[in-house]
Amino acid sequence: MWAYIVRRLLATIPVAGVVVVFVFLLLHLAPGDPAAVIAGNYAMPKDIERIRQKLGLNEPMHVQFGKWIWRVAHGDLGDSIFSEMPVTKLIGQRMEPTLSLAVASMLVAVLLAVPMGILAAWKAGTWIDYVVMIFAVLGFSIPVFVIAYILIFGFSIHIPIFPVQGFVSIREGLLPFLRSITLPSLALGLIYAALIARITRASLLEVLAEDYIRTAHAKGLSAGVVMLRHALKNASVPIVTIIGVGIALLIGGVVVTESVFNISGLGRLVVDSVLARDYPVIQGITLMFSGIYLLVNLIVDISYTFLDPRIQY
């Protein structure tokens, strides 16, 4: 198992290298002169030259890459072109809302989906199974912003329990924080709950058809014990995989959800930076999100060895 973990860690290195090169080239892949694109249509030549100097675009490519790698290795992602603040500081200011929303959404998804998937597999072919499958189909079919507006209409306007928009830091109190994060996390979490519930049901149905499950029933074990102790563990590999994929996909959902609920998180920062063509900020956030993807995939792959020792890399 440890050999597998070491090999998996080593396999991450070339992938991380490709990601770093791509993020560096992000600025240079912009059509035309990136400095002219950033400066806008009516910029003076001296403004374009100032941006070129600021970004170091007059230097050879390998020199730019070497300097960029050196700064990144020391935690320096550059400065924003427009706010002139360090990118790391901008990301740090927006981290709490996005991290809170992502964690709460995944908690909602897992706590709803796994029990629903187990129940649907246990009661396969009954009305309970059909209700869960209808929920899964609706979750796939309805965009996150539609669910968000339905929740706002129901629980912010018709029954005013939660705020319509905005985010309250946990430093200002646990209850205001939970009230501000409940509707956004529900809107985003319900989408992934539908996906995870469907995978959980399909994986469990496949495992429940195995001979050792019938043997466990023949030995007199209760249905609950067979489901939780024998079936769920062996069906957990695809469930863990889809949860890992869901964490990666959360980034796209966070952008939309933060816009609907007017939350100043990293999603809003990405949108604002793309519209303003603030490439250092875009590079910094892309690099951070790519690192999160790699870390999540690494954790998911390593967890396979604990869930199913037969898996070899």
Coordinates of C-alpha atoms in Angstrom, one line a residue:
M1 CA 0.0 0.0 0.0
W2 CA 2.8 2.4 0.9
A3 CA 4.5 1.7 -2.4
Y4 CA 1.2 2.7 -4.1
I5 CA 1.0 5.9 -2.2
V6 CA 4.6 6.9 -3.0
R7 CA 4.1 6.1 -6.7
R8 CA 0.9 8.1 -6.7
L9 CA 2.7 11.0 -5.1
L10 CA 5.4 10.9 -7.7
A11 CA 2.8 10.7 -10.5
T12 CA 1.4 14.0 -9.3
I13 CA 4.7 15.9 -10.0
P14 CA 4.6 15.9 -13.8
V15 CA 0.9 16.8 -13.8
A16 CA 1.7 19.7 -11.5
G17 CA 4.5 20.7 -13.8
V18 CA 2.1 20.8 -16.8
V19 CA -0.4 22.8 -14.8
V20 CA 2.3 25.4 -13.8
V21 CA 3.4 25.8 -17.4
F22 CA -0.2 26.2 -18.6
V23 CA -0.9 28.8 -16.0
F24 CA 2.2 30.7 -17.0
L25 CA 1.2 30.6 -20.6
L26 CA -2.3 31.9 -19.8
L27 CA -1.1 35.5 -20.1
H28 CA 0.8 34.8 -23.4
L29 CA -2.1 32.9 -24.9
A30 CA -4.2 36.0 -25.0
P31 CA -4.8 37.1 -28.6
G32 CA -2.5 39.9 -29.8
D33 CA -0.3 41.9 -27.4
P34 CA -1.5 41.1 -23.9
A35 CA -0.5 44.6 -22.7
A36 CA -2.6 46.2 -25.4
V37 CA -5.5 43.9 -24.6
I38 CA -5.3 44.8 -20.9
A39 CA -4.9 48.5 -21.6
G40 CA -8.0 48.7 -23.8
N41 CA -8.9 50.2 -27.2
Y42 CA -8.2 53.8 -26.3
A43 CA -4.9 53.4 -24.4
M44 CA -1.9 55.6 -25.1
P45 CA 1.4 53.9 -26.2
K46 CA 3.0 54.9 -22.9
D47 CA 0.2 53.1 -21.0
I48 CA 0.8 49.9 -23.0
E49 CA 4.5 50.2 -22.4
R50 CA 4.0 50.7 -18.7
I51 CA 1.9 47.5 -18.5
R52 CA 4.6 45.6 -20.5
Q53 CA 7.2 46.8 -18.1
K54 CA 5.0 45.8 -15.1
L55 CA 4.3 42.3 -16.4
G56 CA 7.9 41.9 -17.6
L57 CA 6.8 41.1 -21.2
N58 CA 9.9 42.7 -22.7
E59 CA 12.1 40.0 -21.3
P60 CA 12.8 36.7 -23.1
M61 CA 10.2 34.0 -22.4
H62 CA 12.5 31.7 -20.4
V63 CA 13.6 34.6 -18.2
Q64 CA 9.9 35.5 -17.5
F65 CA 9.1 31.8 -16.7
G66 CA 12.1 31.5 -14.4
K67 CA 11.2 34.7 -12.5
W68 CA 7.6 33.7 -12.3
I69 CA 8.4 30.2 -10.9
W70 CA 10.8 31.7 -8.4
R71 CA 8.1 34.2 -7.2
V72 CA 5.5 31.4 -7.0
A73 CA 7.8 29.2 -5.0
H74 CA 8.1 32.0 -2.5
G75 CA 4.4 32.6 -2.3
D76 CA 4.3 35.7 -4.5
L77 CA 1.7 35.5 -7.2
G78 CA 2.3 39.1 -8.4
D79 CA 0.1 42.2 -8.0
S80 CA -3.3 43.0 -9.5
I81 CA -3.0 45.4 -12.4
F82 CA -6.0 47.5 -11.4
S83 CA -6.1 47.4 -7.6
E84 CA -2.2 47.1 -7.4
M85 CA -2.8 44.8 -4.4
P86 CA -0.8 41.5 -4.0
V87 CA -2.8 38.7 -5.6
T88 CA -2.3 36.5 -2.5
K89 CA -3.9 39.3 -0.3
L90 CA -6.9 39.5 -2.7
I91 CA -7.3 35.7 -2.6
G92 CA -7.0 35.7 1.1
Q93 CA -9.7 38.4 1.5
R94 CA -12.1 36.3 -0.7
M95 CA -11.2 32.9 0.6
E96 CA -13.6 32.6 3.6
P97 CA -16.9 33.0 1.7
T98 CA -15.9 30.6 -1.1
L99 CA -14.5 28.0 1.3
S100 CA -17.5 28.2 3.6
L101 CA -19.9 27.8 0.6
A102 CA -17.9 24.9 -0.8
V103 CA -17.7 22.9 2.4
A104 CA -21.3 23.6 3.4
S105 CA -22.5 22.6 -0.1
M106 CA -20.6 19.3 0.0
L107 CA -21.9 18.6 3.5
V108 CA -25.5 19.1 2.3
A109 CA -24.9 17.0 -0.8
V110 CA -23.3 14.0 1.1
L111 CA -25.6 14.1 4.1
L112 CA -28.6 14.1 1.8
A113 CA -27.4 11.9 -1.0
V114 CA -25.8 8.9 0.7
P115 CA -28.8 8.0 2.9
M116 CA -31.1 8.6 -0.1
G117 CA -29.0 6.4 -2.3
I118 CA -28.9 3.6 0.4
L119 CA -32.7 3.9 0.9
A120 CA -33.4 3.8 -2.9
A121 CA -31.2 0.7 -3.3
W122 CA -32.7 -1.0 -0.2
K123 CA -36.2 -0.3 -1.4
A124 CA -35.5 -0.8 -5.1
G125 CA -38.6 -0.9 -7.3
T126 CA -40.9 0.7 -4.6
W127 CA -42.3 4.2 -4.5
I128 CA -39.4 5.3 -2.3
D129 CA -37.0 4.4 -5.1
Y130 CA -39.1 6.3 -7.6
V131 CA -39.1 9.4 -5.4
V132 CA -35.4 9.4 -5.1
M133 CA -34.9 8.9 -8.8
I134 CA -37.3 11.7 -9.6
F135 CA -35.2 13.9 -7.2
A136 CA -32.1 12.9 -9.0
V137 CA -33.5 13.7 -12.5
L138 CA -34.8 17.0 -11.3
G139 CA -31.4 17.8 -9.8
F140 CA -29.7 17.1 -13.1
S141 CA -32.3 19.1 -15.0
I142 CA -32.7 22.3 -13.1
P143 CA -29.8 24.9 -13.2
V144 CA -28.4 26.1 -9.9
F145 CA -29.6 29.7 -10.4
V146 CA -33.2 28.5 -10.8
I147 CA -33.0 26.5 -7.6
A148 CA -31.4 29.6 -6.0
Y149 CA -34.2 31.9 -7.0
I150 CA -36.8 29.4 -5.9
L151 CA -35.2 29.2 -2.4
I152 CA -35.0 33.0 -2.2
F153 CA -38.7 33.3 -3.1
G154 CA -39.7 30.7 -0.6
F155 CA -37.4 31.3 2.4
S156 CA -36.4 35.0 2.0
I157 CA -39.4 36.7 0.5
H158 CA -42.5 34.5 1.2
I159 CA -41.3 33.2 4.6
P160 CA -38.5 35.7 5.6
I161 CA -36.2 33.3 7.5
F162 CA -32.9 33.8 5.6
P163 CA -31.3 36.9 4.0
V164 CA -31.8 37.5 0.3
Q165 CA -28.1 38.1 -0.3
G166 CA -24.7 38.8 1.3
F167 CA -22.3 36.8 3.5
V168 CA -21.6 37.3 7.2
S169 CA -18.2 36.2 8.5
I170 CA -18.2 33.6 11.2
R171 CA -16.2 36.1 13.3
E172 CA -19.5 38.1 13.6
G173 CA -21.4 35.3 15.2
L174 CA -22.2 31.6 14.4
L175 CA -26.0 32.2 13.9
P176 CA -25.7 35.1 11.4
F177 CA -23.0 33.1 9.5
L178 CA -25.3 30.1 9.3
R179 CA -28.2 32.2 8.2
S180 CA -26.2 33.8 5.4
I181 CA -24.7 30.5 4.1
T182 CA -27.8 28.2 4.3
L183 CA -29.6 29.1 1.1
P184 CA -26.5 29.3 -1.1
S185 CA -25.2 25.9 0.2
L186 CA -28.7 24.4 -0.3
A187 CA -28.9 25.7 -3.9
L188 CA -25.5 24.3 -4.8
G189 CA -25.6 21.2 -2.6
L190 CA -28.9 19.9 -4.0
I191 CA -27.3 19.7 -7.5
Y192 CA -24.6 17.4 -6.3
A193 CA -26.9 15.5 -4.0
A194 CA -28.8 14.3 -7.0
L195 CA -25.6 13.1 -8.7
I196 CA -24.2 11.4 -5.6
A197 CA -27.6 9.7 -4.8
R198 CA -27.8 8.2 -8.3
I199 CA -24.2 6.8 -8.1
T200 CA -24.8 5.5 -4.6
R201 CA -27.9 3.7 -5.6
A202 CA -26.4 2.2 -8.8
S203 CA -23.2 1.0 -6.9
L204 CA -25.2 -0.6 -4.1
L205 CA -27.5 -2.4 -6.4
E206 CA -24.5 -3.9 -8.2
V207 CA -23.0 -5.0 -4.9
L208 CA -26.3 -6.3 -3.5
A209 CA -26.4 -8.8 -6.4
E210 CA -23.1 -10.5 -5.4
D211 CA -23.0 -14.0 -3.9
Y212 CA -21.4 -12.9 -0.6
I213 CA -24.4 -10.6 0.1
R214 CA -26.7 -13.6 -0.3
T215 CA -24.4 -15.6 2.0
A216 CA -24.6 -12.8 4.6
H217 CA -28.4 -12.9 4.5
A218 CA -28.4 -16.7 4.7
K219 CA -26.2 -16.5 7.9
G220 CA -29.1 -14.6 9.5
L221 CA -27.7 -11.0 9.5
S222 CA -30.2 -8.3 9.5
A223 CA -30.8 -6.2 6.3
G224 CA -29.4 -3.1 7.9
V225 CA -26.1 -4.9 9.0
V226 CA -25.7 -6.4 5.6
M227 CA -26.2 -3.0 3.9
L228 CA -24.0 -0.9 6.2
R229 CA -21.3 -3.4 7.1
H230 CA -20.9 -5.4 3.8
A231 CA -22.5 -3.7 0.9
L232 CA -21.7 0.0 1.5
K233 CA -18.0 -0.5 2.0
N234 CA -17.6 -2.4 -1.2
A235 CA -19.7 0.1 -3.1
S236 CA -17.8 3.1 -1.7
V237 CA -15.1 3.4 -4.3
P238 CA -17.4 5.0 -7.0
I239 CA -19.2 7.0 -4.4
V240 CA -15.9 8.5 -3.1
T241 CA -14.9 9.1 -6.7
I242 CA -18.0 11.1 -7.6
I243 CA -17.7 13.1 -4.3
G244 CA -14.1 14.0 -5.4
V245 CA -15.3 15.0 -8.9
G246 CA -18.1 17.0 -7.2
I247 CA -15.6 19.0 -5.2
A248 CA -13.7 19.9 -8.4
L249 CA -17.0 20.8 -10.1
L250 CA -18.0 23.0 -7.2
I251 CA -15.8 25.8 -8.5
G252 CA -18.1 26.4 -11.5
G253 CA -21.2 26.3 -9.3
V254 CA -19.7 28.6 -6.8
V255 CA -19.2 31.3 -9.5
V256 CA -22.9 31.3 -10.4
T257 CA -24.1 30.9 -6.8
E258 CA -22.0 33.8 -5.5
S259 CA -23.3 36.0 -8.3
V260 CA -27.0 35.2 -7.5
F261 CA -26.5 35.7 -3.7
N262 CA -24.1 38.7 -4.1
I263 CA -21.4 37.0 -2.1
S264 CA -17.9 38.5 -2.5
G265 CA -15.9 35.3 -2.8
L266 CA -13.4 33.9 -5.2
G267 CA -16.1 33.2 -7.8
R268 CA -17.0 36.9 -8.0
L269 CA -13.3 37.7 -8.1
V270 CA -12.8 35.4 -11.1
V271 CA -15.7 37.0 -13.0
D272 CA -14.5 40.6 -12.2
S273 CA -10.9 39.7 -13.1
V274 CA -11.9 38.1 -16.4
L275 CA -14.1 41.1 -17.3
A276 CA -11.2 43.5 -16.4
R277 CA -8.6 41.3 -18.0
D278 CA -6.6 41.3 -14.8
Y279 CA -4.3 38.5 -15.8
P280 CA -2.1 38.2 -12.7
V281 CA -5.3 37.6 -10.6
I282 CA -6.6 35.1 -13.1
Q283 CA -3.3 33.3 -13.1
G284 CA -3.2 33.2 -9.3
I285 CA -6.7 31.9 -8.9
T286 CA -6.2 29.3 -11.7
L287 CA -3.0 28.1 -10.1
M288 CA -4.7 27.8 -6.6
F289 CA -7.8 26.0 -8.0
S290 CA -5.5 23.6 -10.0
G291 CA -3.6 22.8 -6.8
I292 CA -6.9 22.0 -5.1
Y293 CA -7.9 19.7 -7.9
L294 CA -4.6 17.8 -7.8
L295 CA -4.9 17.5 -4.0
V296 CA -8.5 16.2 -4.1
N297 CA -7.6 13.7 -6.8
L298 CA -4.6 12.6 -4.8
I299 CA -6.6 12.1 -1.6
V300 CA -9.4 10.2 -3.5
D301 CA -6.8 7.9 -5.2
I302 CA -5.1 7.1 -1.9
S303 CA -8.4 6.5 -0.2
Y304 CA -9.0 3.6 -2.6
T305 CA -6.3 1.6 -1.0
F306 CA -8.1 1.8 2.4
L307 CA -11.5 1.1 0.9
D308 CA -10.4 -1.8 -1.4
P309 CA -6.9 -3.3 -0.8
R310 CA -7.1 -5.2 -4.1
I311 CA -6.6 -1.9 -6.0
Q312 CA -3.0 -1.7 -7.4
Y313 CA -1.4 1.3 -9.1

